[in-house]
Coordinates of C-alpha atoms in Angstrom, one line a residue:
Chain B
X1 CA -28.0 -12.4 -6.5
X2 CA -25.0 -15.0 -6.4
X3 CA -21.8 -14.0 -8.7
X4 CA -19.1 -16.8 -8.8
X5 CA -15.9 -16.1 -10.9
X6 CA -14.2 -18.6 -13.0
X7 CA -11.0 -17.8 -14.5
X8 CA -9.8 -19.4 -17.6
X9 CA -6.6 -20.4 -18.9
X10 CA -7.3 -19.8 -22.3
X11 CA -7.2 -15.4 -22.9
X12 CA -6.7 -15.1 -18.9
X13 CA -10.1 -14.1 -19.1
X14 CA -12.7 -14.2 -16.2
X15 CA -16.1 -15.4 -16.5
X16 CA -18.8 -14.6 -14.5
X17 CA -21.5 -16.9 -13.4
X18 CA -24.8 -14.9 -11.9
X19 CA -27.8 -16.7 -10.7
X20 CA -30.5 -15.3 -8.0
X21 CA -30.0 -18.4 -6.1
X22 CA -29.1 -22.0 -6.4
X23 CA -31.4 -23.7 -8.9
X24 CA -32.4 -20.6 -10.4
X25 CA -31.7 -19.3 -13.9
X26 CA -28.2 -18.1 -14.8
X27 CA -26.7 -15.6 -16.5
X28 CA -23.1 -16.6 -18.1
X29 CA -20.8 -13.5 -18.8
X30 CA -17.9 -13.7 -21.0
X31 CA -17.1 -17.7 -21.7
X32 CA -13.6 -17.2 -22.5
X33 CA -13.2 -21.3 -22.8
X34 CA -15.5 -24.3 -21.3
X35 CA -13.8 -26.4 -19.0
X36 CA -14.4 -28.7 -16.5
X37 CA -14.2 -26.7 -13.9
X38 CA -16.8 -24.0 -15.3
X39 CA -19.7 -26.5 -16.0
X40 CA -19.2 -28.3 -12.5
X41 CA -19.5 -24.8 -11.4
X42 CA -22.9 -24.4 -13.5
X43 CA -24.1 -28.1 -12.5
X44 CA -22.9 -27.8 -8.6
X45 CA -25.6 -25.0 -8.5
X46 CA -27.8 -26.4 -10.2
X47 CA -27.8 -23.6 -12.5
X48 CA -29.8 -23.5 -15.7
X49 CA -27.8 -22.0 -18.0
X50 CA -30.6 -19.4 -19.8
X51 CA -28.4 -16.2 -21.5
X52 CA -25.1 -15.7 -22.3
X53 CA -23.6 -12.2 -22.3
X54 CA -20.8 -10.9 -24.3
X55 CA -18.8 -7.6 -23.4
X56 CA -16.6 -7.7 -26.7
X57 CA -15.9 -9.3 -29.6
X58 CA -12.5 -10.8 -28.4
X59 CA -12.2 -14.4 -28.9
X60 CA -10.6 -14.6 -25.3
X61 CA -13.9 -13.7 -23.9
X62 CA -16.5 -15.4 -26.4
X63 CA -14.3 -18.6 -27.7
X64 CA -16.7 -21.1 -25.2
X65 CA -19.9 -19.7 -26.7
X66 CA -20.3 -22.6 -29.7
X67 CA -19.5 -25.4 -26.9
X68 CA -22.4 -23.9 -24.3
X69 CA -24.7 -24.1 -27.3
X70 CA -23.9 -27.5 -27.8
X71 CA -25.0 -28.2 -24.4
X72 CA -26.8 -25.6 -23.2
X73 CA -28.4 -23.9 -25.9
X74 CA -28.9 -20.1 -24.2
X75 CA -29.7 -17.0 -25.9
X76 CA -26.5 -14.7 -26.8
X77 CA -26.7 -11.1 -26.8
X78 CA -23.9 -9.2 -27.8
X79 CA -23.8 -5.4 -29.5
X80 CA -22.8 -6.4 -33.0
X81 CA -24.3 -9.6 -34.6
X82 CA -22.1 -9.3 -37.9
X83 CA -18.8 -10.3 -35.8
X84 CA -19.9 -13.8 -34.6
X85 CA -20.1 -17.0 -36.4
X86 CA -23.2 -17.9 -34.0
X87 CA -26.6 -16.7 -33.8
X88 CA -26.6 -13.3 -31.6
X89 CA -29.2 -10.9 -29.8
X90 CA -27.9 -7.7 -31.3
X91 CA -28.4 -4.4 -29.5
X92 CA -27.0 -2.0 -31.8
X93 CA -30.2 -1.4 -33.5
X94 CA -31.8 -1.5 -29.9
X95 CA -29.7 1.0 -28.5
X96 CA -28.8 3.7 -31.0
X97 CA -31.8 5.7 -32.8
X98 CA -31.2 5.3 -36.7
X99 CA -32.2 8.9 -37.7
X100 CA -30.3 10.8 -34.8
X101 CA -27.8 8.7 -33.7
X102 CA -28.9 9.3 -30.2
X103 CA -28.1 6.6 -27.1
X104 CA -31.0 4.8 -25.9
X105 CA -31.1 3.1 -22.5
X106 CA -31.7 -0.5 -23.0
X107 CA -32.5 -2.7 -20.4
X108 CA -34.2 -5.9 -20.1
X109 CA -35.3 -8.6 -17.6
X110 CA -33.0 -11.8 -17.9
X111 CA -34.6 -14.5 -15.1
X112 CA -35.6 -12.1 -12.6
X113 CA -32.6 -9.9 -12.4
X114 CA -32.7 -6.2 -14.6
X115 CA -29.5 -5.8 -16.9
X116 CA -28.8 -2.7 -18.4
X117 CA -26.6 -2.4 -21.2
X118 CA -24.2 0.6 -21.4
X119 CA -22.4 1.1 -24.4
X120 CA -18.2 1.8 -23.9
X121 CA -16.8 1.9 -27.0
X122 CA -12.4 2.4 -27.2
X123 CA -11.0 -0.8 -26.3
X124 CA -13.3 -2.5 -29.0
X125 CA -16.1 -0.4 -30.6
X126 CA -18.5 -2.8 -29.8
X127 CA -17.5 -2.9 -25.8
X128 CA -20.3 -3.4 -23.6
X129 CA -20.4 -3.0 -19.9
X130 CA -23.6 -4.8 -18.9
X131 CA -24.6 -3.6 -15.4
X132 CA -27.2 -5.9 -12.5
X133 CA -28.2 -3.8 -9.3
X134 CA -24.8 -2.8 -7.9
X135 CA -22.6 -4.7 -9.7
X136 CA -20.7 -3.8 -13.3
X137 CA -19.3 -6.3 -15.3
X138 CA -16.5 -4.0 -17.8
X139 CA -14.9 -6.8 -19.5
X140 CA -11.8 -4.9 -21.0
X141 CA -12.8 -1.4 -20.9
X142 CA -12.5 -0.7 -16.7
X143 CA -9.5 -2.9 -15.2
X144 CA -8.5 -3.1 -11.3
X145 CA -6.1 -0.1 -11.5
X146 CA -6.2 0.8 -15.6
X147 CA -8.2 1.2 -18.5
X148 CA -8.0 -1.3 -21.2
X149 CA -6.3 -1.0 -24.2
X150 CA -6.8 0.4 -27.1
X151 CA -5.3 0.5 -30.6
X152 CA -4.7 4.4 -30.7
X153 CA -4.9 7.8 -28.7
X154 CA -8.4 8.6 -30.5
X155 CA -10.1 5.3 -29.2
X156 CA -8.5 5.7 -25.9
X157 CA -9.8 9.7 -25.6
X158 CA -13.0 7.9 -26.3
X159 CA -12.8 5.3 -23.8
X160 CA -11.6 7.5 -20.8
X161 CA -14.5 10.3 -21.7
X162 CA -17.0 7.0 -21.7
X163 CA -15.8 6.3 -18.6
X164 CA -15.7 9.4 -17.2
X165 CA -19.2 9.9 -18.4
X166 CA -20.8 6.7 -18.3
X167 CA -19.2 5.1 -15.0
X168 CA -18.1 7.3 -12.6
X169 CA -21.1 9.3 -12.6
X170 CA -22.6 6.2 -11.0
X171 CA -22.5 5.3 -7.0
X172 CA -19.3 5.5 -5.9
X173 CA -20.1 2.0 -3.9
X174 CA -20.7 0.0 -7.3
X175 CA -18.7 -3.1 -7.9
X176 CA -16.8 -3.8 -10.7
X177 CA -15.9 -6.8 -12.4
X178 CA -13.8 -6.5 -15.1
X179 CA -12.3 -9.0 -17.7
X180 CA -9.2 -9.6 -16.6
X181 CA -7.6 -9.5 -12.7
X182 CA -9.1 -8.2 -9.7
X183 CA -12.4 -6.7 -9.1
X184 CA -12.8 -3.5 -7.8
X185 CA -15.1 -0.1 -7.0
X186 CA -16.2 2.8 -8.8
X187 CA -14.3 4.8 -5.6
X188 CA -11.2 3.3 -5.9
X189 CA -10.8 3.7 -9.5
X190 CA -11.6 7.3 -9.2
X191 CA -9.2 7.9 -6.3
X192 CA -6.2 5.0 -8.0
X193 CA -6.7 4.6 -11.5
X194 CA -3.9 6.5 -12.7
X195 CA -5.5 6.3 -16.7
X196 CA -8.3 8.0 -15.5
X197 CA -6.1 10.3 -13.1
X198 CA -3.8 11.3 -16.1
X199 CA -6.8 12.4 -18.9
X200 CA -6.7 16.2 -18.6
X201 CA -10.3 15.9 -20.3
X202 CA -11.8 13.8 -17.7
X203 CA -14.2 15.8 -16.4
X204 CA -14.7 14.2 -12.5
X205 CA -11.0 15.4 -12.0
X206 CA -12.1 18.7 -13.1
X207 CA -14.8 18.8 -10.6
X208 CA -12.5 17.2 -8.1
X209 CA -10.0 19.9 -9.0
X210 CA -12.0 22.9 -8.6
X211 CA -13.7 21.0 -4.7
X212 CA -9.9 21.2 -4.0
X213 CA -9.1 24.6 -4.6
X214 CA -12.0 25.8 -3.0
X215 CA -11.4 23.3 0.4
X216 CA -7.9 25.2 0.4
X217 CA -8.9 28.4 0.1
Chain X
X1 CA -23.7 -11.4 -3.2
X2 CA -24.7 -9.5 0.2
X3 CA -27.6 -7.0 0.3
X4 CA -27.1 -3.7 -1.9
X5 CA -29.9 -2.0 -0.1
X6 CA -28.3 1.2 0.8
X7 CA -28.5 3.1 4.3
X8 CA -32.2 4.4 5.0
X9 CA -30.8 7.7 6.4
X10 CA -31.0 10.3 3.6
X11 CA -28.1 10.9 1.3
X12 CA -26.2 7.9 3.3
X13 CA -24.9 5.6 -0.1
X14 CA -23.7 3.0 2.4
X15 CA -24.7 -0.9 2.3
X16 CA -27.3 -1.8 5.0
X17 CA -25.3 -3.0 8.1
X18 CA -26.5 -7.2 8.3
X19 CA -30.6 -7.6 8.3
X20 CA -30.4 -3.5 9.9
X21 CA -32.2 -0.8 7.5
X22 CA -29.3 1.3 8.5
X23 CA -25.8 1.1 7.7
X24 CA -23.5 0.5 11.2
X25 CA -22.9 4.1 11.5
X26 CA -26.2 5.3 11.0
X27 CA -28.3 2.8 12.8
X28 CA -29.5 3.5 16.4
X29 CA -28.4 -0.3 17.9
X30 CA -24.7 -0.6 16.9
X31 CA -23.6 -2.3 19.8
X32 CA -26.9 -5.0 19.0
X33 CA -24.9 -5.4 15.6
X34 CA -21.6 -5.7 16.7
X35 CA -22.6 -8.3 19.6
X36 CA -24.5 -10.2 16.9
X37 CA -21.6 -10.0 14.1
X38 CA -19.3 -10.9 17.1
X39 CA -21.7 -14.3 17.3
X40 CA -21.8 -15.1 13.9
X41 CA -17.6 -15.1 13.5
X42 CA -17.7 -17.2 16.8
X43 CA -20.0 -19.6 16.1
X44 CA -20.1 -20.0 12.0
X45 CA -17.9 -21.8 9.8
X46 CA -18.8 -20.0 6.6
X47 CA -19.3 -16.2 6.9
X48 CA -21.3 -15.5 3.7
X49 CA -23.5 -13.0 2.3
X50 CA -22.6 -10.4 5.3
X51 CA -22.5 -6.6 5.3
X52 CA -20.7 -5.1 8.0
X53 CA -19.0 -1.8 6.8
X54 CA -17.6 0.8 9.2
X55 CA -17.0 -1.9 11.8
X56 CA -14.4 -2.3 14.3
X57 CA -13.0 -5.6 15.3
X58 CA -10.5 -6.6 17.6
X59 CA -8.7 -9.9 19.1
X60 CA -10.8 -11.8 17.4
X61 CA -9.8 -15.2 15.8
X62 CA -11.3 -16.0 12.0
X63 CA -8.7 -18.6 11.7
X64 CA -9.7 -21.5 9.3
X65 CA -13.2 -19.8 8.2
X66 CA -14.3 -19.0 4.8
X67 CA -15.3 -15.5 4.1
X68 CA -17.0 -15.5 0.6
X69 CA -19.3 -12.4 -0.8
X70 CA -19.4 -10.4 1.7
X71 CA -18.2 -6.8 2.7
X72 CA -16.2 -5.4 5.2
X73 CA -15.2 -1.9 3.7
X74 CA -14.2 0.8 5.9
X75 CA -13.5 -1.5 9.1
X76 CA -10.9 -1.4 11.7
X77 CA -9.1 -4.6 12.3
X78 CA -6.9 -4.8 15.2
X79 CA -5.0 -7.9 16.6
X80 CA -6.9 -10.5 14.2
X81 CA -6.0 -13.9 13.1
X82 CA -7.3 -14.7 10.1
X83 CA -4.5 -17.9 9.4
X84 CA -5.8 -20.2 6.7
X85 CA -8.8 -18.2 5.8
X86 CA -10.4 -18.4 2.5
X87 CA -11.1 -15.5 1.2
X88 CA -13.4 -15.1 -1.8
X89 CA -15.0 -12.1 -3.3
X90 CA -14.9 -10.0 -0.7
X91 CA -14.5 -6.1 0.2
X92 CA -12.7 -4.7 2.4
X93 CA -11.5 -1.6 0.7
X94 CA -10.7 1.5 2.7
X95 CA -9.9 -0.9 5.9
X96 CA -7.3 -0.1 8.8
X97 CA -5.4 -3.3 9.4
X98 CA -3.4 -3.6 12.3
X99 CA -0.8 -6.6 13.9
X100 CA -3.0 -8.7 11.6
X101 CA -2.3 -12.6 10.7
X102 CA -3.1 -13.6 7.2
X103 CA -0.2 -16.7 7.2
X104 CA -1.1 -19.5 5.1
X105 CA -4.2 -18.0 3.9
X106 CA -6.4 -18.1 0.6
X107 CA -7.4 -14.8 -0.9
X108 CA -9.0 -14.9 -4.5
X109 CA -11.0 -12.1 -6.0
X110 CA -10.8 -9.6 -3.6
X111 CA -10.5 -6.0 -2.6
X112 CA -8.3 -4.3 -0.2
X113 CA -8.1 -0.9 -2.4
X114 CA -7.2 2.3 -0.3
X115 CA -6.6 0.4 3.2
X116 CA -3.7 0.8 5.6
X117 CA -2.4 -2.0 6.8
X118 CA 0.4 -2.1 9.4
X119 CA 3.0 -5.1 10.8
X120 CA 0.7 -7.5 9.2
X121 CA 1.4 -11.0 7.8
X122 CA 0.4 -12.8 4.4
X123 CA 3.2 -15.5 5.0
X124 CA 3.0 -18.1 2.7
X125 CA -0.4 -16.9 1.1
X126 CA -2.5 -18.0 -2.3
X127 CA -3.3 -14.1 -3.2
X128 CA -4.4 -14.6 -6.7
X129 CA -6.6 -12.0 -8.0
X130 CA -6.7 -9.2 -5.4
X131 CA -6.9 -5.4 -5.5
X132 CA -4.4 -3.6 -3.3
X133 CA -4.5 -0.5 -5.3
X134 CA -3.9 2.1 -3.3
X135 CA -2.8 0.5 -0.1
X136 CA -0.5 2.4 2.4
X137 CA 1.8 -0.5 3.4
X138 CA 4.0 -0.1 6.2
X139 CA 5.9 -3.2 7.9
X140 CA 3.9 -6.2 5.6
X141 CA 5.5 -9.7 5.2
X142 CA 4.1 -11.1 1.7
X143 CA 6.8 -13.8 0.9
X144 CA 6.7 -17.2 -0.2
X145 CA 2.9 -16.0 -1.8
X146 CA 1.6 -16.3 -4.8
X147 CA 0.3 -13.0 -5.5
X148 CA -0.8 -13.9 -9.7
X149 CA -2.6 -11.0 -11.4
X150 CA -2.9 -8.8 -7.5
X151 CA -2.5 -5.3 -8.1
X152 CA -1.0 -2.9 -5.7
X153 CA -1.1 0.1 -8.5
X154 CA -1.0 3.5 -7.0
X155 CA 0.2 2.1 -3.4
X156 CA 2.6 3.6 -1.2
X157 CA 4.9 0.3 0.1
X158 CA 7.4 0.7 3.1
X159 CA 9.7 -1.7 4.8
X160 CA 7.9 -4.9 3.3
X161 CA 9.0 -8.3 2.1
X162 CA 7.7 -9.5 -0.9
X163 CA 10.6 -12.4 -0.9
X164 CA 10.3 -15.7 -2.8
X165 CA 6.8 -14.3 -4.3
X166 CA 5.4 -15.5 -7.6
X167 CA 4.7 -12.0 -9.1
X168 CA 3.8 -13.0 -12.3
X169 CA 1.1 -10.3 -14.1
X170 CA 1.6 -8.6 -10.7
X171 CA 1.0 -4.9 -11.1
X172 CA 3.1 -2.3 -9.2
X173 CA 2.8 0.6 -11.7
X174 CA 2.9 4.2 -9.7
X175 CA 3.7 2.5 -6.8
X176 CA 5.9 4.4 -3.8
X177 CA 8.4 1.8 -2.8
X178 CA 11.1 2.3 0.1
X179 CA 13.2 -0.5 1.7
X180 CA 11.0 -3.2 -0.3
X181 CA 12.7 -6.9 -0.7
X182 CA 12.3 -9.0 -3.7
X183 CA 14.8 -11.1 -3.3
X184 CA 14.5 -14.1 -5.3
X185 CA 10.9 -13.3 -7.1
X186 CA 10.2 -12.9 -10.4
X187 CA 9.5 -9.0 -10.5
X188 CA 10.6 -8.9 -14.2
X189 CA 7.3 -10.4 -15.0
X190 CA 5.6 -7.6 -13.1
X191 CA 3.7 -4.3 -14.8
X192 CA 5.6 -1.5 -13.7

């Protein structure tokens, strides 16, 4: 699997370009604008552009979606379809069972890699963080050092438990490549992410807490 | 992106150490590895794809070379000159970094969370887009870089010049800083 980055002027936003090798199928994450630069990134590599995926609703992050189309034509999936003003894949149906409410797992094959879709709602209730083998793509809800932000302390309790929940109980060697700045690890955020640090609720700290007090004793 | 197999040796999370089933500190042929990693930084222009945590490198000279997807994470590197190297998506979180030369050097989208690095250069770097959250800095010349959305959150900084930096979107939030220079940057447009 190949990931290039492509950071765009418009939002600040990164996109991410994953194909299994040059030539191959791609998957476009995030098209926060369409620039030169990103489609002699796509053509370079041969790339044909097959599936665009969207971790949030923010127009920083989705604003290149109607030009790709234009060119490209790929299929979108998103969580919510009622937010965009172009056709979307929706998985809220697809992830959520109507009558209890309860999480599904969703994944699906997209040219030969397996994404899994993992719900993160707090810094937008439709967040996504769309994962392939090792590597998670968070868009604004797991940042290089913070969390993202969120419009009050409900959504961000909700957010940090997601996390918490969600995330860190996966391999602590999983990269992470969030919307905005650096990437980063599952480990390092759990040892340096002081949002996650600070959340008396988070429930890996606990553990962590308690495997400290028994090392010292 | 290099290999995510992980170490065959049981409850070992590690990456697989280059084409090895085992990660470096597991397998049974480390010097085999290092002699062949040694080869590959002598002889290749473009260091891509590679896996090589737990490592430990020394004197030797990645000057001018390209480094892109690969990871390095929990490595020693002593005495190393990495001048003009270009650096892309690469991990070397949790590394020991020591004398090191980064001058003139292009680092995008990469990690150097948790690592210790010691009397080490990044003179007149590009260090957009990095991760040194976490870092334990002691003696580090960053100045005259351009260190655009890098974050050193949670880092302990000591006796380091971060002088004529462009720190714009820079984050140094929770950061331990003592005897740090930031003369003539802009660390108003930091996170802090």
């Amino acid at each position: 699997m190949r990931i290039y980055q492509h950071f765009s002027a418009v939002g600040f936003c990164n996109t991410y370009l994953i194909g299994k090798e040059d030539g191959s199928d791609a998957i476009l994450i995030d098209p926060g604008q369409v620039d030169n630069d990103l489609i002699t990134l796509i053509e370079s590599h041969h790339f044909k552009l097959k599936t665009v995926l969207l971790t949030h609703r923010h127009v920083s992050h989705s604003k290149g979606v109607k030009t790709l189309l234009k060119i490209y034509n790929p299929n979108i999936f998103a969580f919510a379809s009622s937010v965009y003003d172009f056709p979307v894949i929706a998985l809220e149906d697809r992830m959520y069972n109507k009558m209890t409410l309860k999480e599904l797992e969703f994944k699906f094959d997209c040219n030969g890699i397996e994404v899994e879709a993992i719900h993160l709602p707090g810094h937008c209730i439709d967040s996504v963080v769309w994962k392939m083998d090792h590597a998670l793509f968070t868009g604004d809800t797991l940042l290089a050092g913070k969390i993202g932000s969120t419009p009050g302390y409900m959504e961000r309790s909700l957010l940090v438990n997601s996390i918490n929940t969600k995330l860190m109980s996966l391999n602590d060697n999983f990269l992470v490549f969030p919307g905005h700045g650096a990437p980063t690890t599952i480990l390092c955020e759990k040892l340096f992410n002081h949002d996650l640090m600070n959340e008396i609720a988070s429930p890996w700290m606990k553990k962590q807490i308690r495997i400290d007090r028994i090392n010292r004793f | 992106m290099f290999k995510f197999n992980t170490c065959k040796k049981e409850n070992c999370k590690s990456y697989v150490c280059l084409d090895s089933p085992y990660c470096y500190g597991h397998s049974p042929n480390k010097s085999e590895l290092l002699r062949e990693m040694y080869r590959k930084i002598r002889e290749d222009e473009e260091i891509r794809d590679v896996s090589f945590a737990h490592g430990e490198f020394e004197g030797l000279d990645f000057s001018s070379k390209v480094i892109s997807s690969s990871y390095f994470a929990w490595c020693t590197f002593r005495n190393i000159n990495f001048n003009k190297a270009n650096i892309r998506t690469s991990f070397f979180q949790f590394c020991f970094f020591d004398n090191c030369n980064f001058e003139e050097s292009d680092i995008r989208y990469s990690v150097f969370s948790g690592s210790k690095i010691i009397k080490t250069t990044f003179h007149n770097s590009m260090l957009i887009h990095n991760n040194f959250s976490g870092i334990d800095a002691w003696f580090v010349d960053f100045s005259v870089s351009d260190l655009y959305y890098t974050t050193f959150s949670s880092a302990g900084i000591r006796d380091t010049s971060f002088e004529d930096c462009n720190l714009k979107k820079a984050n140094f939030s929770n950061t331990e800083r003592r005897r740090v220079n930031f003369k003539y940057s802009n660390f108003e447009d930091t996170i802090n």
